Short mmCIF file of C-alpha atoms in Angstrom, two decimals:
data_model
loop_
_atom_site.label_atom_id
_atom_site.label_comp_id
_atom_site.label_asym_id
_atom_site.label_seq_id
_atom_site.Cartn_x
_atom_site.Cartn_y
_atom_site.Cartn_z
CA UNK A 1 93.27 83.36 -10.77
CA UNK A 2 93.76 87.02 -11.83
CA UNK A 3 93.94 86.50 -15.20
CA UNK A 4 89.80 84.47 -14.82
CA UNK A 5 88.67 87.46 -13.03
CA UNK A 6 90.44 89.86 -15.75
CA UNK A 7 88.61 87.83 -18.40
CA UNK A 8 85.23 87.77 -16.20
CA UNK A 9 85.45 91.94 -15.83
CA UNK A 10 86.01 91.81 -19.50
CA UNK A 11 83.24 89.48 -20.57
CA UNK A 12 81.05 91.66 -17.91
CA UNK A 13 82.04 94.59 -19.34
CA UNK A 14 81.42 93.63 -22.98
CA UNK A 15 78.07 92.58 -22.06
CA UNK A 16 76.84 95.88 -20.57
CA UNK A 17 77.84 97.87 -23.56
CA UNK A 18 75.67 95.12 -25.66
CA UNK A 19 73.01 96.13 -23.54
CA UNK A 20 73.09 99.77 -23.17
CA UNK A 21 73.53 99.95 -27.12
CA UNK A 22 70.50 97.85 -27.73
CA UNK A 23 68.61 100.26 -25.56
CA UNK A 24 69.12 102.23 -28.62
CA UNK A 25 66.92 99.92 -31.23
CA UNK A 26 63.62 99.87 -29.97
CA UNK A 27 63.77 103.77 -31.03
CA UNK A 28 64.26 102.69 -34.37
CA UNK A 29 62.36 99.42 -34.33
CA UNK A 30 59.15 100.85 -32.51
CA UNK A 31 58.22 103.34 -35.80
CA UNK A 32 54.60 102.30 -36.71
CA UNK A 33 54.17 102.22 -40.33
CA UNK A 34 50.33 103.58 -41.38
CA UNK A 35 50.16 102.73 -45.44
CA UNK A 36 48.32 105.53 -47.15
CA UNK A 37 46.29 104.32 -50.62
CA UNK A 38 46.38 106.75 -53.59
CA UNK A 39 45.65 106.38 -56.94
CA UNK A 40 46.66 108.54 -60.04
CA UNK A 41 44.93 111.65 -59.63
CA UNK A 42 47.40 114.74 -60.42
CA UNK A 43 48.40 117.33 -58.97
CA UNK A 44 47.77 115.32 -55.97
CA UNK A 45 49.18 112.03 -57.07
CA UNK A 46 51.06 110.89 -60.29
CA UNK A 47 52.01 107.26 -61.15
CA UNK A 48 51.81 105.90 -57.94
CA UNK A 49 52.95 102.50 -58.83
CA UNK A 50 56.02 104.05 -60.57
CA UNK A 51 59.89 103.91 -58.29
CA UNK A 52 58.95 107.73 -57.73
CA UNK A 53 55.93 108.47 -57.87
CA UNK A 54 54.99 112.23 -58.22
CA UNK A 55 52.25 115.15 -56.71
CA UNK A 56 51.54 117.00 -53.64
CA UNK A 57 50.42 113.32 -51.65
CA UNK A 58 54.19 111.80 -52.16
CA UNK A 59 55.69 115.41 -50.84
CA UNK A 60 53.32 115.30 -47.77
CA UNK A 61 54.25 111.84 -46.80
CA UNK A 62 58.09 112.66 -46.49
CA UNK A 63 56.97 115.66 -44.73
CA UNK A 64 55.01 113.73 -41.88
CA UNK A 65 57.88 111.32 -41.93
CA UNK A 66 60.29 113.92 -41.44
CA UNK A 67 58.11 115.97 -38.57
CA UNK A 68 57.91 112.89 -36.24
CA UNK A 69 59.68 109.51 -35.50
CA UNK A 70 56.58 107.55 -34.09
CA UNK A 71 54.57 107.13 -37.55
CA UNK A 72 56.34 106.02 -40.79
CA UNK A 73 54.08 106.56 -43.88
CA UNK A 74 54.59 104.17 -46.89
CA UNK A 75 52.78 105.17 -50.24
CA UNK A 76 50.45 101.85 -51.05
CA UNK A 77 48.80 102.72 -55.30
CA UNK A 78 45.78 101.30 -55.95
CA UNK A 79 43.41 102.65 -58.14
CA UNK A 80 40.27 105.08 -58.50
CA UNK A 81 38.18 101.95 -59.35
CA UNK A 82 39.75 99.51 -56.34
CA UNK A 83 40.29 101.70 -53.86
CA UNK A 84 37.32 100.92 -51.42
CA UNK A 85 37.72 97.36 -50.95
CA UNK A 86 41.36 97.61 -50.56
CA UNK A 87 40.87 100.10 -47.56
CA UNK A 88 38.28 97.68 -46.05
CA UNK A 89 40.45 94.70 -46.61
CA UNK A 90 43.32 96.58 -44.90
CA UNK A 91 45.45 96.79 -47.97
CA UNK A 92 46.25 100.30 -46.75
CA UNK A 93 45.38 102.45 -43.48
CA UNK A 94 43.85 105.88 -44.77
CA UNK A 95 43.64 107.93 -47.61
CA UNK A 96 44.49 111.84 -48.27
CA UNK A 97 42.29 114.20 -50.45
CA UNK A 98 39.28 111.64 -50.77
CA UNK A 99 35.74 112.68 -50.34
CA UNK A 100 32.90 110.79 -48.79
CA UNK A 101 30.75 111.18 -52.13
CA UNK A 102 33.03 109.86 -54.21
CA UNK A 103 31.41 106.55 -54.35
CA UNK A 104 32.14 104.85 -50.46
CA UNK A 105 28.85 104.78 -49.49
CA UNK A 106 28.81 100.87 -47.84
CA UNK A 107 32.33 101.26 -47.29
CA UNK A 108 33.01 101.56 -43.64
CA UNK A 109 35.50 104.38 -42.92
CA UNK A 110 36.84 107.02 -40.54
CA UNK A 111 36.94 110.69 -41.99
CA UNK A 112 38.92 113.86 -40.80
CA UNK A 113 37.43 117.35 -42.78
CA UNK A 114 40.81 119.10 -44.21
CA UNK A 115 39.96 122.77 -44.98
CA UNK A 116 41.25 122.46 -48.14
CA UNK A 117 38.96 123.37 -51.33
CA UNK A 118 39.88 122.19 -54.89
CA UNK A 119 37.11 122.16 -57.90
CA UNK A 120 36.28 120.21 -61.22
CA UNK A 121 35.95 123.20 -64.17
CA UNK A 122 34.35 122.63 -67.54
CA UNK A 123 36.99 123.54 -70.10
CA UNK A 124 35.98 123.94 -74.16
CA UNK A 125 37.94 125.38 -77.16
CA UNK A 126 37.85 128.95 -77.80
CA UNK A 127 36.01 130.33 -80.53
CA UNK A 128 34.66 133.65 -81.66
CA UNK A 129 31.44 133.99 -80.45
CA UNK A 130 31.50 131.62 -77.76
CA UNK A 131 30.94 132.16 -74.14
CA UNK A 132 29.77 131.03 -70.73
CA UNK A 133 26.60 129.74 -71.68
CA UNK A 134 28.17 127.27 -73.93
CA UNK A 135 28.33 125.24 -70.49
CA UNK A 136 24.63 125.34 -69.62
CA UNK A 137 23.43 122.46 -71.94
CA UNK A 138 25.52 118.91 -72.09
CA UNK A 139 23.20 116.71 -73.67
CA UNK A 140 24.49 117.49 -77.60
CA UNK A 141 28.38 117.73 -76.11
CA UNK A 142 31.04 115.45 -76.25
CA UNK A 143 32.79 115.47 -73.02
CA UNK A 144 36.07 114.05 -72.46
CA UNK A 145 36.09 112.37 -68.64
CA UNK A 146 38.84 111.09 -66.58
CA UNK A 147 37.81 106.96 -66.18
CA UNK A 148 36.65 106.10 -62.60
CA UNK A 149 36.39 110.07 -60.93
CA UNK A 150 32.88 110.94 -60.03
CA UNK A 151 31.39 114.13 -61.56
CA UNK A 152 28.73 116.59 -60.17
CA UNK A 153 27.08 117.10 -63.40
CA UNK A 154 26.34 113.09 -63.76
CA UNK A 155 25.01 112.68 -60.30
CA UNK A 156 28.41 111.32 -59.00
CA UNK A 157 27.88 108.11 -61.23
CA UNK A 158 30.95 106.89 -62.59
CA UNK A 159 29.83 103.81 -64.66
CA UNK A 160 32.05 104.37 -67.40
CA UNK A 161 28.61 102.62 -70.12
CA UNK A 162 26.34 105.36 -68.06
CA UNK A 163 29.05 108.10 -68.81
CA UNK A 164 29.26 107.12 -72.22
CA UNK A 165 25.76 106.39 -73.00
CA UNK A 166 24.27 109.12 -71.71
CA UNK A 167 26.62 112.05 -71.78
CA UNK A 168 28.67 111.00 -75.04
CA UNK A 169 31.76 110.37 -72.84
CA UNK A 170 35.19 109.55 -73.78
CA UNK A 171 36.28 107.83 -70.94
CA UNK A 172 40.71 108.01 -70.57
CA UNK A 173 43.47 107.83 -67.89
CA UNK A 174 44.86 111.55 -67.94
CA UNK A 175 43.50 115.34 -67.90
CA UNK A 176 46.54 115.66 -70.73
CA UNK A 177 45.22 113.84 -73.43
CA UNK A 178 42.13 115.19 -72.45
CA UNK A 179 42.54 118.79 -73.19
CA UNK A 180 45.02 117.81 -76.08
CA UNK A 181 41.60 115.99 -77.93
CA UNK A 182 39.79 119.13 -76.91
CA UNK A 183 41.99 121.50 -78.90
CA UNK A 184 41.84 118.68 -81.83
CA UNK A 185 38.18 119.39 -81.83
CA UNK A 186 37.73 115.66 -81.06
CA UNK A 187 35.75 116.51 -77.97
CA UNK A 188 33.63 119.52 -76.93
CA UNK A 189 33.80 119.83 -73.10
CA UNK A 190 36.51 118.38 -71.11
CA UNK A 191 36.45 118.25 -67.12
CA UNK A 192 39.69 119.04 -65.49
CA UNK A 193 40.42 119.56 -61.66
CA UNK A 194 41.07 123.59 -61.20
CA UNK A 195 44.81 123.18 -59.82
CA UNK A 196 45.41 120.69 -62.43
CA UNK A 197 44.45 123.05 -65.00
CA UNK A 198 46.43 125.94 -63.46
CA UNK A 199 49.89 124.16 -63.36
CA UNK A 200 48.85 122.92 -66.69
CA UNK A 201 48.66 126.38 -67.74
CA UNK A 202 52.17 127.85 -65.82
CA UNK A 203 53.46 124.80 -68.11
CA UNK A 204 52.34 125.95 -71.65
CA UNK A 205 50.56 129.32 -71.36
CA UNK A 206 51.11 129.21 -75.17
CA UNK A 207 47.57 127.19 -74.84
CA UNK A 208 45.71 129.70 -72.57
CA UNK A 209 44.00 131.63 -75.42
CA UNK A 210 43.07 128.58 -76.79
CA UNK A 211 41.04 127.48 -74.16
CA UNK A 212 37.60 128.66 -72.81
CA UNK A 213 37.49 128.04 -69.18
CA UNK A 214 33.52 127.55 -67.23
CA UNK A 215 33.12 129.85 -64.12
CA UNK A 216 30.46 127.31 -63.53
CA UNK A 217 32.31 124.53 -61.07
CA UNK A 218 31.28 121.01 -61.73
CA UNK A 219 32.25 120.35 -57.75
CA UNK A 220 33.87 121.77 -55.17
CA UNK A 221 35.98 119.31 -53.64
CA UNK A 222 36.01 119.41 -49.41
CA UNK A 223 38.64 117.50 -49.15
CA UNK A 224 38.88 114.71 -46.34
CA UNK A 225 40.80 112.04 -44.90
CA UNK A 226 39.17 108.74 -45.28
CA UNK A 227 40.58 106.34 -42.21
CA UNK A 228 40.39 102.36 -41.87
CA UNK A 229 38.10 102.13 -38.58
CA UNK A 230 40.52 99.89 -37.07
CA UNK A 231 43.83 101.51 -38.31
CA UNK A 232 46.60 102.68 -36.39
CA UNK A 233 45.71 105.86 -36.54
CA UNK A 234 42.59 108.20 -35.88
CA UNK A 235 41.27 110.54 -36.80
CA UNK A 236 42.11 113.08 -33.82
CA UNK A 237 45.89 111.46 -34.67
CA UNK A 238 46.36 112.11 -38.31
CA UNK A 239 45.05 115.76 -37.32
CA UNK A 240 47.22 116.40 -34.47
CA UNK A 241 49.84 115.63 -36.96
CA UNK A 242 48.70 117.98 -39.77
CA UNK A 243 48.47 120.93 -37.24
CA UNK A 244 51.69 120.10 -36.50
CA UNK A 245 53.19 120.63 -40.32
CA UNK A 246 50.59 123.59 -40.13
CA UNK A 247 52.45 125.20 -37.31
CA UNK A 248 55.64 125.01 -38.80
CA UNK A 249 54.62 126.48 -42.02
CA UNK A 250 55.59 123.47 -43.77
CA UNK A 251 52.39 122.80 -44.85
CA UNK A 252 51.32 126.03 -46.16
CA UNK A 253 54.35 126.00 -48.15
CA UNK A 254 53.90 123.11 -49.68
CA UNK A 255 49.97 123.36 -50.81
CA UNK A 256 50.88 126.83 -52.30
CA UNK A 257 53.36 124.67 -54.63
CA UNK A 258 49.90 123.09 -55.73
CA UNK A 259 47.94 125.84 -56.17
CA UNK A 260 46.03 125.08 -52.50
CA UNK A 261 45.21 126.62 -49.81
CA UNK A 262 45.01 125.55 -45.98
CA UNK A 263 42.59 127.51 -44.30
CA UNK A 264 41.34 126.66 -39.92
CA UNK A 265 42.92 123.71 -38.67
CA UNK A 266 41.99 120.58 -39.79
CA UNK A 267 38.98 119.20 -37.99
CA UNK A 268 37.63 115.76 -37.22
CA UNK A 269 34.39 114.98 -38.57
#
Protein backbone atom coordinates (compact mmCIF):
# COMPACT_ATOMS: atom_id res chain seq x y z
CA UNK A 1 0.00 0.00 0.00
CA UNK A 2 2.94 2.39 0.65
CA UNK A 3 4.85 1.51 -2.04
CA UNK A 4 1.19 2.60 -4.64
CA UNK A 5 1.08 5.81 -2.87
CA UNK A 6 5.07 6.24 -3.24
CA UNK A 7 4.59 5.54 -6.95
CA UNK A 8 1.30 7.86 -7.07
CA UNK A 9 3.47 10.97 -5.29
CA UNK A 10 6.00 10.12 -7.88
CA UNK A 11 3.83 9.95 -10.97
CA UNK A 12 2.15 13.30 -9.37
CA UNK A 13 5.20 14.77 -8.98
CA UNK A 14 6.59 14.02 -12.45
CA UNK A 15 3.57 15.43 -13.89
CA UNK A 16 3.76 18.90 -12.30
CA UNK A 17 7.27 19.47 -13.42
CA UNK A 18 5.85 18.50 -17.13
CA UNK A 19 3.60 21.18 -16.58
CA UNK A 20 5.41 23.97 -15.05
CA UNK A 21 8.21 23.40 -17.81
CA UNK A 22 5.75 23.63 -20.61
CA UNK A 23 4.66 26.91 -19.15
CA UNK A 24 7.92 27.77 -20.60
CA UNK A 25 7.05 27.09 -24.57
CA UNK A 26 4.40 29.27 -25.38
CA UNK A 27 7.28 32.05 -24.84
CA UNK A 28 9.03 30.55 -27.52
CA UNK A 29 6.16 29.24 -29.59
CA UNK A 30 4.02 32.56 -29.44
CA UNK A 31 6.90 34.71 -31.66
CA UNK A 32 4.87 36.09 -34.66
CA UNK A 33 6.84 35.90 -37.72
CA UNK A 34 6.09 39.25 -40.16
CA UNK A 35 8.05 38.25 -43.68
CA UNK A 36 9.62 41.38 -45.07
CA UNK A 37 9.98 41.35 -49.25
CA UNK A 38 13.20 42.83 -50.70
CA UNK A 39 14.68 42.64 -53.81
CA UNK A 40 18.36 43.32 -54.96
CA UNK A 41 18.83 46.85 -54.54
CA UNK A 42 22.40 47.58 -52.81
CA UNK A 43 23.48 49.10 -50.28
CA UNK A 44 20.15 48.28 -48.97
CA UNK A 45 19.83 44.75 -50.15
CA UNK A 46 22.26 42.33 -52.01
CA UNK A 47 21.34 38.84 -53.37
CA UNK A 48 18.48 38.28 -51.43
CA UNK A 49 17.82 34.85 -52.63
CA UNK A 50 21.46 33.91 -51.82
CA UNK A 51 22.13 31.61 -48.01
CA UNK A 52 23.35 35.20 -46.82
CA UNK A 53 22.16 37.66 -48.31
CA UNK A 54 23.91 41.10 -47.85
CA UNK A 55 23.03 45.24 -47.18
CA UNK A 56 21.74 47.45 -44.57
CA UNK A 57 17.86 45.55 -44.85
CA UNK A 58 19.45 41.94 -43.72
CA UNK A 59 21.44 43.92 -40.70
CA UNK A 60 18.16 45.67 -39.63
CA UNK A 61 16.18 42.53 -39.52
CA UNK A 62 18.58 40.77 -36.95
CA UNK A 63 18.50 43.98 -35.19
CA UNK A 64 14.58 44.04 -34.67
CA UNK A 65 14.89 40.38 -33.96
CA UNK A 66 17.36 40.90 -31.42
CA UNK A 67 15.49 44.17 -29.69
CA UNK A 68 12.23 42.18 -29.02
CA UNK A 69 10.91 38.55 -28.61
CA UNK A 70 7.22 39.16 -29.83
CA UNK A 71 8.02 39.73 -33.73
CA UNK A 72 10.42 37.40 -35.66
CA UNK A 73 11.37 38.89 -39.09
CA UNK A 74 12.22 36.41 -41.94
CA UNK A 75 13.84 37.95 -45.18
CA UNK A 76 11.22 36.78 -48.17
CA UNK A 77 13.42 38.02 -52.06
CA UNK A 78 11.35 38.76 -54.65
CA UNK A 79 12.13 41.05 -57.18
CA UNK A 80 11.93 44.86 -58.35
CA UNK A 81 9.57 43.67 -61.17
CA UNK A 82 7.24 41.14 -58.80
CA UNK A 83 7.20 42.76 -55.86
CA UNK A 84 3.59 44.31 -55.82
CA UNK A 85 1.58 41.36 -56.42
CA UNK A 86 3.50 39.31 -54.07
CA UNK A 87 2.73 41.86 -51.19
CA UNK A 88 -0.99 41.79 -52.21
CA UNK A 89 -1.05 38.07 -52.46
CA UNK A 90 0.52 37.90 -48.97
CA UNK A 91 3.73 36.38 -50.13
CA UNK A 92 5.35 38.71 -47.60
CA UNK A 93 4.00 41.27 -44.82
CA UNK A 94 5.83 44.73 -45.51
CA UNK A 95 8.60 46.12 -47.15
CA UNK A 96 11.63 48.52 -45.90
CA UNK A 97 13.05 51.48 -48.00
CA UNK A 98 10.16 51.37 -50.72
CA UNK A 99 8.48 54.45 -51.95
CA UNK A 100 4.90 54.96 -52.89
CA UNK A 101 5.98 56.25 -56.52
CA UNK A 102 7.82 53.57 -57.34
CA UNK A 103 5.20 52.03 -59.41
CA UNK A 104 2.25 50.70 -56.56
CA UNK A 105 -0.23 52.82 -57.61
CA UNK A 106 -3.42 50.02 -57.64
CA UNK A 107 -1.58 48.17 -55.19
CA UNK A 108 -3.31 48.37 -51.89
CA UNK A 109 -0.81 49.04 -49.06
CA UNK A 110 -0.10 50.49 -45.63
CA UNK A 111 2.87 53.08 -45.48
CA UNK A 112 4.98 54.40 -42.45
CA UNK A 113 7.29 57.80 -43.63
CA UNK A 114 11.02 56.86 -42.34
CA UNK A 115 13.04 60.14 -42.18
CA UNK A 116 15.56 58.73 -44.04
CA UNK A 117 16.75 60.53 -47.45
CA UNK A 118 18.83 58.65 -50.10
CA UNK A 119 19.15 60.04 -53.94
CA UNK A 120 19.67 58.70 -57.60
CA UNK A 121 22.96 60.88 -59.08
CA UNK A 122 23.85 61.08 -62.74
CA UNK A 123 27.43 59.84 -63.00
CA UNK A 124 29.60 60.34 -66.56
CA UNK A 125 33.35 59.88 -67.36
CA UNK A 126 35.65 62.61 -66.72
CA UNK A 127 37.08 64.53 -69.38
CA UNK A 128 38.84 67.81 -69.88
CA UNK A 129 36.47 70.23 -70.56
CA UNK A 130 33.54 68.67 -69.22
CA UNK A 131 31.28 69.83 -66.54
CA UNK A 132 27.87 70.07 -64.90
CA UNK A 133 25.99 70.98 -67.77
CA UNK A 134 26.90 67.85 -69.49
CA UNK A 135 23.75 66.56 -67.41
CA UNK A 136 21.19 69.06 -68.68
CA UNK A 137 20.39 67.36 -72.09
CA UNK A 138 19.70 63.30 -72.25
CA UNK A 139 18.18 62.89 -75.45
CA UNK A 140 21.77 62.25 -77.54
CA UNK A 141 23.15 60.14 -74.22
CA UNK A 142 23.48 56.70 -73.65
CA UNK A 143 22.46 55.96 -70.20
CA UNK A 144 23.18 52.87 -68.47
CA UNK A 145 19.89 51.98 -66.05
CA UNK A 146 19.44 49.49 -63.40
CA UNK A 147 16.36 47.02 -65.00
CA UNK A 148 13.01 47.47 -63.14
CA UNK A 149 14.00 50.87 -60.67
CA UNK A 150 11.96 53.85 -61.57
CA UNK A 151 13.82 57.08 -62.51
CA UNK A 152 12.82 60.80 -62.05
CA UNK A 153 14.18 61.88 -65.27
CA UNK A 154 11.79 59.22 -67.27
CA UNK A 155 8.67 60.13 -65.45
CA UNK A 156 9.02 57.08 -63.06
CA UNK A 157 8.35 54.70 -66.13
CA UNK A 158 10.25 51.68 -65.94
CA UNK A 159 9.22 49.79 -69.16
CA UNK A 160 12.47 48.52 -69.90
CA UNK A 161 11.28 49.04 -74.45
CA UNK A 162 10.23 52.81 -73.16
CA UNK A 163 13.71 53.12 -71.38
CA UNK A 164 15.42 51.86 -74.24
CA UNK A 165 13.54 53.42 -76.97
CA UNK A 166 13.40 56.60 -75.86
CA UNK A 167 16.36 57.36 -73.68
CA UNK A 168 18.97 54.91 -75.46
CA UNK A 169 18.98 52.71 -72.29
CA UNK A 170 21.03 49.82 -71.45
CA UNK A 171 18.94 48.12 -69.23
CA UNK A 172 21.29 45.51 -66.50
CA UNK A 173 21.06 43.93 -63.00
CA UNK A 174 23.91 45.90 -61.06
CA UNK A 175 25.20 49.68 -60.50
CA UNK A 176 28.84 47.69 -60.96
CA UNK A 177 28.78 46.83 -64.36
CA UNK A 178 27.18 49.92 -64.83
CA UNK A 179 29.84 52.36 -63.99
CA UNK A 180 32.49 49.71 -65.22
CA UNK A 181 30.73 50.27 -69.10
CA UNK A 182 30.80 53.94 -68.24
CA UNK A 183 34.57 54.15 -67.81
CA UNK A 184 34.77 51.75 -71.10
CA UNK A 185 33.11 54.61 -72.83
CA UNK A 186 30.33 52.12 -73.71
CA UNK A 187 27.77 54.35 -72.10
CA UNK A 188 27.59 58.12 -71.44
CA UNK A 189 25.47 58.67 -68.27
CA UNK A 190 24.95 56.06 -65.75
CA UNK A 191 22.36 56.44 -62.74
CA UNK A 192 23.60 55.19 -59.46
CA UNK A 193 21.91 55.55 -55.93
CA UNK A 194 24.20 58.29 -53.90
CA UNK A 195 25.20 55.76 -50.94
CA UNK A 196 25.80 53.18 -53.47
CA UNK A 197 28.15 55.32 -55.19
CA UNK A 198 29.89 56.46 -51.98
CA UNK A 199 30.78 52.93 -50.63
CA UNK A 200 31.60 52.26 -54.19
CA UNK A 201 34.04 54.93 -53.96
CA UNK A 202 35.61 54.05 -50.10
CA UNK A 203 36.09 50.64 -52.18
CA UNK A 204 38.29 51.84 -55.15
CA UNK A 205 38.96 55.59 -54.77
CA UNK A 206 41.58 54.74 -57.46
CA UNK A 207 38.29 55.45 -59.78
CA UNK A 208 37.21 58.81 -58.19
CA UNK A 209 39.08 61.06 -60.68
CA UNK A 210 37.75 59.14 -63.26
CA UNK A 211 34.37 59.87 -62.67
CA UNK A 212 32.25 63.09 -63.09
CA UNK A 213 29.60 63.08 -60.53
CA UNK A 214 25.89 65.42 -61.32
CA UNK A 215 25.00 67.78 -58.37
CA UNK A 216 21.75 67.57 -60.17
CA UNK A 217 19.73 64.54 -58.20
CA UNK A 218 17.63 62.42 -60.42
CA UNK A 219 15.34 61.74 -57.03
CA UNK A 220 15.42 62.09 -53.69
CA UNK A 221 14.30 59.03 -52.19
CA UNK A 222 11.74 59.55 -48.86
CA UNK A 223 12.00 56.46 -47.86
CA UNK A 224 8.86 54.48 -46.49
CA UNK A 225 7.58 51.37 -45.22
CA UNK A 226 5.09 49.82 -47.48
CA UNK A 227 2.66 47.43 -45.13
CA UNK A 228 0.16 44.53 -46.28
CA UNK A 229 -3.29 46.15 -45.04
CA UNK A 230 -4.10 43.07 -43.31
CA UNK A 231 -0.60 42.09 -41.96
CA UNK A 232 0.40 41.46 -38.59
CA UNK A 233 1.74 44.45 -38.13
CA UNK A 234 0.87 48.28 -38.53
CA UNK A 235 1.98 50.81 -39.18
CA UNK A 236 1.99 52.56 -35.58
CA UNK A 237 3.75 48.84 -34.74
CA UNK A 238 6.63 48.64 -37.09
CA UNK A 239 7.28 52.38 -35.83
CA UNK A 240 7.08 51.82 -32.24
CA UNK A 241 9.67 49.30 -33.01
CA UNK A 242 12.06 51.51 -35.02
CA UNK A 243 11.98 54.21 -32.21
CA UNK A 244 12.87 51.62 -30.18
CA UNK A 245 16.37 50.66 -32.16
CA UNK A 246 16.42 54.60 -32.43
CA UNK A 247 16.59 54.97 -28.71
CA UNK A 248 19.20 52.65 -28.21
CA UNK A 249 21.43 54.07 -30.78
CA UNK A 250 21.41 50.96 -32.61
CA UNK A 251 19.93 52.34 -35.38
CA UNK A 252 21.91 55.35 -35.91
CA UNK A 253 24.82 53.20 -35.83
CA UNK A 254 23.94 51.09 -38.22
CA UNK A 255 22.58 53.64 -41.13
CA UNK A 256 25.92 55.57 -40.64
CA UNK A 257 27.58 52.08 -41.83
CA UNK A 258 25.46 52.93 -45.06
CA UNK A 259 26.15 56.23 -45.55
CA UNK A 260 22.38 57.26 -43.99
CA UNK A 261 21.09 59.25 -41.83
CA UNK A 262 18.01 58.98 -39.32
CA UNK A 263 16.69 62.19 -38.68
CA UNK A 264 12.80 62.81 -36.23
CA UNK A 265 11.29 59.69 -35.38
CA UNK A 266 9.75 57.75 -37.80
CA UNK A 267 6.18 58.78 -38.47
CA UNK A 268 3.06 57.07 -39.74
CA UNK A 269 1.67 58.36 -42.79
Amino acid sequence: MIRDERSSLRALAFCLLCSLSLLHVPAAVALQEVRVGGYHFPPYLDKPESPYPQGLVPELLRALNAAQQQYRFVLVPTSATRRYRDLESGRFDLMFFESSRWGWQGTSYLALGLDIDDAEVYVAAAEPGRGQDYFEDFHDKRMALYNGYHYGFASFDADPDYLARTFNALLTYSHDSNLRMLLARRVDIAVVTRSYLELFLDRHPEMLPELLVSDRLDQLYHHQVLLRPKGPLSPAEVAELLNRLQTSGELAKLLGRYRLTLGNKVSVQ
